[in-house]
XYZ file of C-alpha atoms in Angstrom:
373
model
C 6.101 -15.742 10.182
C 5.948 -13.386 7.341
C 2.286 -12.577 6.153
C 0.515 -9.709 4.326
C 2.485 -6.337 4.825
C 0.381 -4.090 7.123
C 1.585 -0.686 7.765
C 0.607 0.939 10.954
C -1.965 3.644 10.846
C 0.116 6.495 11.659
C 3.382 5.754 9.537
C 2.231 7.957 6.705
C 2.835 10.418 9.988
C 6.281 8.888 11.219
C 8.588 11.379 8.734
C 7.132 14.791 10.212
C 6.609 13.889 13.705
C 6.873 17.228 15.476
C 10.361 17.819 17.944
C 10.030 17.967 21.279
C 9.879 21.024 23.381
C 13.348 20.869 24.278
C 14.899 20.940 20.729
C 12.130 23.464 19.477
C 13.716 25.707 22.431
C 17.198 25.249 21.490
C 17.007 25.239 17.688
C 15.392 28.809 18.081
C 17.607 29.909 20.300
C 20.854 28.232 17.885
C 19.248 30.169 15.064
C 18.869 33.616 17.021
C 22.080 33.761 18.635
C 23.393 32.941 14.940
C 21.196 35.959 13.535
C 22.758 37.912 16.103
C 26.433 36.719 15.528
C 25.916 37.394 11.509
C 24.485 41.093 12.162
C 27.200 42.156 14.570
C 29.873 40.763 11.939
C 28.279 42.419 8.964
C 27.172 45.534 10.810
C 23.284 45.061 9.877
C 21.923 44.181 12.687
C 18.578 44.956 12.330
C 18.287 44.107 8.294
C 19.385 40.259 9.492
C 16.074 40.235 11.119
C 14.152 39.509 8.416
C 15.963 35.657 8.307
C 13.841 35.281 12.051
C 10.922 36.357 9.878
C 10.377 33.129 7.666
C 11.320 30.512 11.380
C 7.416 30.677 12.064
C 6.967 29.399 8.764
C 9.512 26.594 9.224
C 7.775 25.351 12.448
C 4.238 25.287 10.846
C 5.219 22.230 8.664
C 7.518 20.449 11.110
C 6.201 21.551 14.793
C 3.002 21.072 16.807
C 0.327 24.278 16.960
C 1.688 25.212 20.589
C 5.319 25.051 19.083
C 4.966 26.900 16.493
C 3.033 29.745 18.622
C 5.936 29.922 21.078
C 8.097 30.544 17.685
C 5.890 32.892 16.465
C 5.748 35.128 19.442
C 9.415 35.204 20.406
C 10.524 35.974 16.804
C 8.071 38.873 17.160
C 8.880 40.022 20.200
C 12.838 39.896 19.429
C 12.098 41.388 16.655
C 10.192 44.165 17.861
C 12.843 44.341 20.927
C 16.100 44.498 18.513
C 13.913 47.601 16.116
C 12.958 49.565 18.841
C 16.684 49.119 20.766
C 18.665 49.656 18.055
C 16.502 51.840 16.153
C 19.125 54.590 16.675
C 17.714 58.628 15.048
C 14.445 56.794 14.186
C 15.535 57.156 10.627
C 13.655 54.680 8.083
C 10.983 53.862 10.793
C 8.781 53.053 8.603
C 10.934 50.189 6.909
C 11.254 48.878 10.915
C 7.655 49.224 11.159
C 6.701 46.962 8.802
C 9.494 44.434 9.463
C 7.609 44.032 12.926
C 4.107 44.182 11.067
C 5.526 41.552 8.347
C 6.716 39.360 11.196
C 3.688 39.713 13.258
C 1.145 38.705 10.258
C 3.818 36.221 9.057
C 3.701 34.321 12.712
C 0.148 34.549 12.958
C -0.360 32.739 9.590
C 2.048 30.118 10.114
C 0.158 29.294 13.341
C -2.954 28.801 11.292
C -1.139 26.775 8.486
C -0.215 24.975 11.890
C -3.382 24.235 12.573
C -4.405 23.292 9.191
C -1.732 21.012 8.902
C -2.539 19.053 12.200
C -6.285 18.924 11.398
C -5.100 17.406 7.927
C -2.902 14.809 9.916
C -5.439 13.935 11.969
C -8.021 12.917 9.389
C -5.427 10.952 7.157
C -5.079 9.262 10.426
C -8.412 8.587 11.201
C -9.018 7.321 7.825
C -5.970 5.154 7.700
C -7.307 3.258 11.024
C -10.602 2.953 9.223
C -8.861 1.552 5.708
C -6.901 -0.825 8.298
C -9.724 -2.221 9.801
C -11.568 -2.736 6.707
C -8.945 -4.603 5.085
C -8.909 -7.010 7.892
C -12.295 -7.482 6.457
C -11.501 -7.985 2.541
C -8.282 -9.099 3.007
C -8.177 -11.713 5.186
C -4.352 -11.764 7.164
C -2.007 -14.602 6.121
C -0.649 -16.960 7.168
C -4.283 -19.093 6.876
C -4.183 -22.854 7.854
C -6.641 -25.262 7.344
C -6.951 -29.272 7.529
C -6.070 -29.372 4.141
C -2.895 -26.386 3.128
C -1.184 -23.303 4.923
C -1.076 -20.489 2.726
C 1.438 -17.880 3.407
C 2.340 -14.306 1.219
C 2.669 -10.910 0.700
C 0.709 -8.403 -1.175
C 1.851 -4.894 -2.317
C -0.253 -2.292 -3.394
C 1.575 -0.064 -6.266
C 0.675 2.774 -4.484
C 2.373 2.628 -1.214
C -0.506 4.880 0.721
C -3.440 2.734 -0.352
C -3.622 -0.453 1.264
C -5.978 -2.887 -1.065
C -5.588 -2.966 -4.926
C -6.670 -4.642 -7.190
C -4.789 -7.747 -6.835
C -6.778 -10.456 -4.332
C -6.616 -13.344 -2.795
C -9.213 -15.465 -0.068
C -9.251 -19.084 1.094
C -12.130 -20.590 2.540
C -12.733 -24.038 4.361
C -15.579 -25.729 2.597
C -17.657 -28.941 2.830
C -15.561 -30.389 0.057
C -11.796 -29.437 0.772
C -9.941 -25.892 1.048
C -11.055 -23.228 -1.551
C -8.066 -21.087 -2.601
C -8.774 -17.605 -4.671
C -5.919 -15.848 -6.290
C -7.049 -13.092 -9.286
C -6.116 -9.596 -10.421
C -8.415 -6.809 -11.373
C -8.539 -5.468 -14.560
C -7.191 -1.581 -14.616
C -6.549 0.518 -11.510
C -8.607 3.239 -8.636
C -11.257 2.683 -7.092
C -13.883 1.171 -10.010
C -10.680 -1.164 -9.998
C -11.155 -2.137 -6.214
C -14.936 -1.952 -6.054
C -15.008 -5.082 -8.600
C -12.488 -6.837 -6.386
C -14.452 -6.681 -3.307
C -17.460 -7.847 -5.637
C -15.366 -11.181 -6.435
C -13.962 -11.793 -2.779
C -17.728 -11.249 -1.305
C -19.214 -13.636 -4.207
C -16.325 -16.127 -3.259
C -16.800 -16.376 0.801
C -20.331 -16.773 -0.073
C -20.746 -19.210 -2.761
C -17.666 -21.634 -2.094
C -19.659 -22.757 0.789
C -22.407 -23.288 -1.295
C -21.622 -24.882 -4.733
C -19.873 -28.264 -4.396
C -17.994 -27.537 -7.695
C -15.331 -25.367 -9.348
C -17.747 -25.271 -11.922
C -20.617 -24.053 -10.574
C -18.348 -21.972 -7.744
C -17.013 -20.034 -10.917
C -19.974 -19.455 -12.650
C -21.007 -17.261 -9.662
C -17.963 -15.372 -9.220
C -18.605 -14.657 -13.509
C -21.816 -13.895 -12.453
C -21.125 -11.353 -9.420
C -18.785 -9.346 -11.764
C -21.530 -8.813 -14.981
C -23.345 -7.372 -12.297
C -20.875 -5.317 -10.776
C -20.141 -4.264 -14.313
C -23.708 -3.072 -14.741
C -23.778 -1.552 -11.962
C -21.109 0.390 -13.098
C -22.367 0.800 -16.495
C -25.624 2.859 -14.930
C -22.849 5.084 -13.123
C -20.530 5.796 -15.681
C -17.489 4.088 -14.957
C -15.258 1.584 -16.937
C -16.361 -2.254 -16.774
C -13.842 -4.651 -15.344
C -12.807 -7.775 -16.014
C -10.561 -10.347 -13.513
C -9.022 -13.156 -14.016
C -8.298 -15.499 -11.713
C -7.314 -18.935 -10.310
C -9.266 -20.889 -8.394
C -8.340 -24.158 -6.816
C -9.440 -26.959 -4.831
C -7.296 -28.836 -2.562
C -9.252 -32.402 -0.408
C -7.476 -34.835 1.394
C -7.108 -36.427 -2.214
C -2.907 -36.332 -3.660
C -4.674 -34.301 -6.340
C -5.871 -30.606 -6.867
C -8.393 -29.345 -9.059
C -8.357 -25.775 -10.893
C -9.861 -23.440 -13.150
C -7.704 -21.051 -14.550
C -9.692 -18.026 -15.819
C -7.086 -16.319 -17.645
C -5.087 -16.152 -14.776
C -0.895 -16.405 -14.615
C -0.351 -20.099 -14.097
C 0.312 -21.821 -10.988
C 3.898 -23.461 -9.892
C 4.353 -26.833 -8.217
C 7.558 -27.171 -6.242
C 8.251 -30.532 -4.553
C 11.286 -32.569 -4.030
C 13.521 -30.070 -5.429
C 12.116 -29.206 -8.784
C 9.758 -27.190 -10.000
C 6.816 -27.608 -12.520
C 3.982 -26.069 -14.263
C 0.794 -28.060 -14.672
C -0.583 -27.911 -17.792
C -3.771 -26.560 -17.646
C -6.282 -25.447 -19.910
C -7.074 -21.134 -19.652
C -10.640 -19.799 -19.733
C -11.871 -16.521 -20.405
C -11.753 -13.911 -17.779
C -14.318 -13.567 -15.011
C -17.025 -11.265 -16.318
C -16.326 -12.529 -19.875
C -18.039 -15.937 -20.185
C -20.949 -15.407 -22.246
C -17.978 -14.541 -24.861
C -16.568 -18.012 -24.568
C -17.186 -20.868 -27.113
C -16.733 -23.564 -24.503
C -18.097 -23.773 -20.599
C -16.155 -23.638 -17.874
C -13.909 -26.887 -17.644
C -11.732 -28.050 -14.447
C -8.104 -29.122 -14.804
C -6.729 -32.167 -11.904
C -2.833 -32.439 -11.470
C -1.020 -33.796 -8.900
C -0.637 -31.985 -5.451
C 1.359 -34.604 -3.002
C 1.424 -33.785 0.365
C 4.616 -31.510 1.616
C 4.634 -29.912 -2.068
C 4.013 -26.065 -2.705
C 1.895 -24.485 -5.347
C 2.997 -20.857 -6.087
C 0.780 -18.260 -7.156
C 1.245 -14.933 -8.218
C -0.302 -11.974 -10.313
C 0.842 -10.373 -13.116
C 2.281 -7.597 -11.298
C 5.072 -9.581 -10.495
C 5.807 -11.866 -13.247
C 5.376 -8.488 -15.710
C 8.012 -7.164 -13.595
C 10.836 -5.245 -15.939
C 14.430 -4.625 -15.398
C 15.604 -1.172 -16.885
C 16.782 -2.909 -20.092
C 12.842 -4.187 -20.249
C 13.408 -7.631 -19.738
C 10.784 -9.532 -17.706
C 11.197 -10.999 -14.508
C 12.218 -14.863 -14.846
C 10.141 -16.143 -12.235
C 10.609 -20.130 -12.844
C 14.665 -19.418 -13.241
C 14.816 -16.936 -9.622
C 12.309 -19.764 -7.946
C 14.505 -22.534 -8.311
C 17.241 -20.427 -6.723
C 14.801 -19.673 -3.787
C 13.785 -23.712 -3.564
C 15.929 -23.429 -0.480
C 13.485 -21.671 1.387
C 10.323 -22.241 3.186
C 7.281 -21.753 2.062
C 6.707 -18.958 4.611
C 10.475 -17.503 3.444
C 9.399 -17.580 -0.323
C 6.776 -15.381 -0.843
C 8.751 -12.148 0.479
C 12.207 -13.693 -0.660
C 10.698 -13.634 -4.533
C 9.584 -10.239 -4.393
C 12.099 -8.831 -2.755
C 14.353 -10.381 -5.771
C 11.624 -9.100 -8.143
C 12.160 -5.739 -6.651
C 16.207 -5.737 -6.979
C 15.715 -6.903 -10.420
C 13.685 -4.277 -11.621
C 16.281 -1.501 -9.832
C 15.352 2.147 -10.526
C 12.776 0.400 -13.341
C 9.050 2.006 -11.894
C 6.555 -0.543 -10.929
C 3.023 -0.106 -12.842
C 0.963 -2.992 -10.734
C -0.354 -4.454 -7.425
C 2.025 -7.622 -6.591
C 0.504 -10.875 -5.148
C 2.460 -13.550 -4.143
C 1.164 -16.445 -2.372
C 2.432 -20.523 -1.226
C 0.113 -22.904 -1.116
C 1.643 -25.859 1.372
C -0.100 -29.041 0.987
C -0.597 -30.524 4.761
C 2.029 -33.579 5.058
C -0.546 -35.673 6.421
C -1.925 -39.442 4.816
């Protein structure tokens, strides 16, 4: 089934993993018999030597530490072999001098770059397992099934080397039906993500707690003033999210609150639909509003989909800057399964923007209602 994209911890590694011995060995040999080869054709036999003199340097950013010393030390000793040998009068000895001095403090600097490099790879790793394992923790892996839906997606980051943004999602099995959290950060780094985990950790708390939307909203608004003055006391931006959150019983309906949020879609039997629903005010922003918090009901039969999504995809541009039609591609996708649809859509999203860059974090989720009576 596809779920959330997880990248393994080393694959920011995967494009320089180092040779192995065996190729190391020939590819210096290939380049010094070709060294050779050039300087007997062109009569400069020596003078060639100083294209051996930058291979040390080569290995230090594509070979391990003991590969790049073996590279190091035979292009000085050749090098030292072919000045001495062929060093005919002695004339210019100090030119040959330093070509074996330059390759000697050449090879031992690429073998510390080496080592720098390695140590470097080694921490990103390290801290990649640790990101991994923490967004097991905020980011709960889909697919999620409970009495009442399955819930299926994908989420991309913007930046491919960070694994949570500030797009998020959670669903949580309450006393009174399935709780299902889609929303989307206000602005981007890591003030950006410290507000989201704020939300999700307000969420898994209090939608065990409050036994309405309501009141379950009212203390996700409340969890992000005081992130935001928290942030206040420490200089950074304030945030604002908005966000969807919706109920789902073993009633044919659903109930929402849309707090500024991109709208939900309802595909069943073919077609698809937007409920009409009334927006709030973004989460953080309520004392601006003139009217409380209100929930919206429309019908949710069982076997029907809801689609949700962030901005990041429906804000999607081609390179002439249109948008991304999402209710004209989704009724091309109604083919699908709701397991199919989530990558399918931003896949599409992605082909439609072509070389167009992409500015935000992209949430899709599918929201199955459970065919049961």
């Amino acid at each position: 089934m596809i779920g959330i994209r997880r990248k393994r911890p080393a694959d920011a590694l995967d494009a320089i993993e180092p040779p192995g011995n065996a190729e190391t060995v020939a590819g210096v040999l290939s380049v010094t018999v070709l060294v050779e080869v050039l300087g007997v054709l062109s009569g400069s036999e020596v003078w060639l030597l100083g294209l051996l003199v930058f291979l040390p340097g080569t290995a230090s950013a594509l070979c391990t530490v003991q590969q790049t010393r073996f590279i190091a030390a035979w292009t000085t000793l050749f090098v030292t072999l072919t000045v001495v040998l062929r060093a005919g009068d002695g004339a210019r000895w100090l030119d040959r001098a330093l070509l074996v001095l330059l390759t000697l403090a050449l090879g031992a600097a690429s073998v510390y770059a080496c080592h720098r490099r390695i140590g470097r790879e080694h921490e990103m790793l390290r801290l990649r397992s640790t990101a991994a394992a923490m967004q097991r923790h905020i980011l709960h892996p889909l697919p999620m099934l409970t009495d009442d839906v399955l819930v299926n997606g994908v989420y991309e980051p913007v930046q491919e080397d960070r694994l949570v943004g500030g797009d998020i999602y959670d669903v949580v099995t309450s006393p009174w039906g399935t709780r299902v959290l889609i929303g989307d950060v206000q602005g981007k780094g890591l003030a950006a993500v410290g507000a989201a985990f704020a939300v999700i950790g307000a969420f898994r708390e209090a939608a065990n707690r409050e036994p309405t939307l309501t009141a379950l909203v009212d203390a996700l608004d409340a969890s992000v003033v005081r992130h935001n003055s928290y942030a206040e006391q420490t200089g950074e931006d304030e945030r604002f999210v908005t966000a969807l959150i919706i109920g789902v019983d073993a009633g044919t309906e659903a109930q929402v609150v849309n707090c500024g949020h991109v709208p939900p879609r309802l595909v069943h039997e073919g077609a698809v639909t937007t409920p009409a629903l009334d927006t709030g005010v973004p989460l953080g922003l309520a004392e601006l509003a003139d009217e409380p918090t209100t929930v919206d009901w429309f019908a949710f039969p069982a076997g029907s989909t809801l689609v949700l999504t962030t901005d990041g995809l429906t804000e999607t541009r081609a390179a002439d800057g249109t948008f991304y039609p999402l209710d004209e591609r989704l009724v091309k996708h109604l083919g699908l399964s709701p397991t199919e649809l989530p990558r399918a859509l931003y896949e599409d999203a992605h082909a439609f923007a072509g070389d167009g860059l992409r500015h935000d974090d992209v949430a899709v989720l599918t929201v199955r209602r459970s065919p049961r009576g």
